[in-house]
Each structure stands twice: as structure tokens, then as C-alpha cells.
Amino acid sequence: MRSNYSGHHDYLPVSQSQRSSDSEIKPLFGETRTRDRLMYLIIGGVTSLAVCVTVILAFVGYKRNEHKKVFVDVFFAMCLLMICISNVILIYWYRQGDVDPKFRILIYYNAACIIALCVGANLFFADVGQ
């Protein structure tokens, strides 16, 4: 069976002059609201600050007399950084358009979990509750 479809015109690049309107030039998933951008900055800033403080305190620490405790603190911080890397990759895929917009909730959930882990790690580092 022979097809009438040639297919060689499908891969030609679209130049700026071929676009019909400015509505085709818009951010990914149409997120242009200032409120959304502000929320992304706040969540990202709080998460980044919590992770930075936690990693610094894991290496500097409150008590440096116990060598075993230093290893546990650094191990905890490294695990936290690995979780952050997976969230950053998810955010990158989301911004590229490879992930559905519904996964934005998962990104927020991961950021909340990272912040909670940072608080727990800092309490563990300070020996709160012992």
C-alpha cells in the first residue's frame, strides 16, 4: 500500500516571520501571572535557604567532640542533597514541557518535604529532645 504522505516538510524550522500572532509566543503552560511567579520564588527561596543552612550545620555542627556523630550529620545532609537533586530535575523537566502541569503539585509537595526534613535534621544536629 502506498501513502500520499511525503513527510519531508514536517521538519522544516519555523521562522519568526511565519508566526501568525503573538499568542503563539507565550511561556510554558501559559503561566504569566505575577502571583504564580512570586509563589515560585518564595517556595524556592525558602527551600534553598533551609537546605543551605542544614548542609552548613552538618559540616560545622553544634558539637564536634563525637566523631561518629559527625559522620551521621554529614550522611544526613548528603541524603537531603540527593532528594533536592531529584526535585531540581523534576522542575527542569517541568519547565521544558516534558512533564504535565499536574506534576506542579508534586513539586510543591517535594519542596514541603525537603523543608520538613531540613527542620528535622537541624533539630537532630542540635540534639534537641535528649
Short mmCIF file of C-alpha atoms in Angstrom, two decimals:
data_model
loop_
_atom_site.label_atom_id
_atom_site.label_comp_id
_atom_site.label_asym_id
_atom_site.label_seq_id
_atom_site.Cartn_x
_atom_site.Cartn_y
_atom_site.Cartn_z
CA MET A 1 0.00 0.00 0.00
CA ARG A 2 1.33 3.38 -0.94
CA SER A 3 0.87 6.52 1.14
CA ASN A 4 0.38 10.04 -0.21
CA TYR A 5 2.23 11.45 2.78
CA SER A 6 5.72 12.65 1.92
CA GLY A 7 6.71 13.84 5.42
CA HIS A 8 9.76 15.83 4.41
CA HIS A 9 8.07 19.20 5.03
CA ASP A 10 7.26 18.38 8.68
CA TYR A 11 10.78 19.00 9.89
CA LEU A 12 11.37 22.48 8.50
CA PRO A 13 12.11 25.09 11.19
CA VAL A 14 9.54 27.76 11.85
CA SER A 15 10.97 31.24 11.45
CA GLN A 16 9.76 34.34 13.24
CA SER A 17 8.12 35.63 10.05
CA GLN A 18 5.91 32.54 9.74
CA ARG A 19 4.22 33.00 13.12
CA SER A 20 0.71 34.29 12.78
CA SER A 21 0.32 36.13 16.07
CA ASP A 22 1.93 36.97 19.37
CA SER A 23 -0.34 34.48 21.11
CA GLU A 24 1.95 31.70 19.89
CA ILE A 25 4.86 33.26 21.79
CA LYS A 26 3.97 32.63 25.39
CA PRO A 27 5.57 30.94 28.38
CA LEU A 28 5.25 27.24 29.02
CA PHE A 29 1.71 26.22 30.06
CA GLY A 30 0.60 29.88 29.93
CA GLU A 31 1.94 30.79 33.38
CA THR A 32 2.38 34.51 33.15
CA ARG A 33 0.65 35.63 36.33
CA THR A 34 2.74 37.59 38.78
CA ARG A 35 1.22 35.69 41.69
CA ASP A 36 2.50 32.37 40.33
CA ARG A 37 5.99 33.74 39.76
CA LEU A 38 6.08 35.21 43.26
CA MET A 39 4.95 31.90 44.75
CA TYR A 40 7.70 30.03 42.84
CA LEU A 41 10.31 32.47 44.12
CA ILE A 42 9.14 32.24 47.73
CA ILE A 43 8.96 28.44 47.76
CA GLY A 44 12.30 28.13 46.00
CA GLY A 45 13.96 30.69 48.25
CA VAL A 46 12.74 29.14 51.50
CA THR A 47 13.71 25.65 50.34
CA SER A 48 17.15 26.77 49.17
CA LEU A 49 17.81 28.64 52.40
CA ALA A 50 16.74 25.67 54.53
CA VAL A 51 18.95 23.27 52.57
CA CYS A 52 21.97 25.60 52.67
CA VAL A 53 21.67 26.13 56.44
CA THR A 54 21.25 22.39 57.01
CA VAL A 55 24.27 21.42 54.91
CA ILE A 56 26.47 24.06 56.57
CA LEU A 57 25.39 22.98 60.04
CA ALA A 58 26.07 19.33 59.16
CA PHE A 59 29.70 20.13 58.41
CA VAL A 60 30.27 22.86 61.02
CA GLY A 61 27.89 21.47 63.58
CA TYR A 62 26.98 22.27 67.12
CA LYS A 63 29.21 19.69 68.80
CA ARG A 64 32.37 18.42 67.23
CA ASN A 65 33.55 16.12 70.03
CA GLU A 66 31.93 12.96 68.74
CA HIS A 67 33.43 11.61 65.51
CA LYS A 68 30.58 9.16 64.99
CA LYS A 69 28.04 11.99 65.21
CA VAL A 70 29.91 14.00 62.56
CA PHE A 71 29.58 11.11 60.10
CA VAL A 72 25.85 10.77 60.76
CA ASP A 73 25.30 14.52 60.32
CA VAL A 74 27.17 14.61 57.01
CA PHE A 75 25.41 11.45 55.80
CA PHE A 76 22.04 13.02 56.65
CA ALA A 77 22.97 16.17 54.72
CA MET A 78 24.12 14.16 51.69
CA CYS A 79 20.84 12.24 51.62
CA LEU A 80 18.98 15.54 51.78
CA LEU A 81 21.02 16.88 48.85
CA MET A 82 20.19 13.80 46.77
CA ILE A 83 16.49 14.40 47.37
CA CYS A 84 16.98 18.02 46.31
CA ILE A 85 18.69 16.94 43.10
CA SER A 86 15.71 14.79 42.13
CA ASN A 87 13.37 17.73 42.75
CA VAL A 88 15.56 20.08 40.70
CA ILE A 89 15.50 17.58 37.81
CA LEU A 90 11.70 17.40 38.06
CA ILE A 91 11.50 21.21 37.98
CA TYR A 92 13.79 21.30 34.94
CA TRP A 93 11.62 18.77 33.09
CA TYR A 94 8.51 20.74 34.06
CA ARG A 95 9.94 23.97 32.68
CA GLN A 96 10.99 22.23 29.44
CA GLY A 97 7.45 20.95 28.94
CA ASP A 98 8.31 17.27 29.29
CA VAL A 99 6.10 16.89 32.39
CA ASP A 100 2.38 17.57 32.66
CA PRO A 101 1.26 20.69 34.55
CA LYS A 102 -0.45 18.44 37.11
CA PHE A 103 3.01 17.49 38.41
CA ARG A 104 3.43 21.04 39.74
CA ILE A 105 1.62 19.84 42.88
CA LEU A 106 4.23 17.09 43.25
CA ILE A 107 6.99 19.70 43.02
CA TYR A 108 5.33 21.72 45.81
CA TYR A 109 4.91 18.57 47.90
CA ASN A 110 8.59 17.66 47.44
CA ALA A 111 9.61 21.18 48.47
CA ALA A 112 7.47 20.93 51.62
CA CYS A 113 9.02 17.53 52.44
CA ILE A 114 12.52 18.93 51.93
CA ILE A 115 11.79 21.83 54.28
CA ALA A 116 10.39 19.41 56.89
CA LEU A 117 13.49 17.22 56.56
CA CYS A 118 15.71 20.27 57.00
CA VAL A 119 13.91 21.25 60.20
CA GLY A 120 14.18 17.68 61.49
CA ALA A 121 17.85 17.47 60.56
CA ASN A 122 18.66 20.75 62.30
CA LEU A 123 16.87 19.55 65.43
CA PHE A 124 18.81 16.28 65.22
CA PHE A 125 22.09 18.15 64.78
CA ALA A 126 21.36 20.26 67.88
CA ASP A 127 20.44 17.16 69.97
CA VAL A 128 17.02 18.60 70.79
CA GLY A 129 14.98 16.20 72.86
CA GLN A 130 17.87 14.39 74.55
#
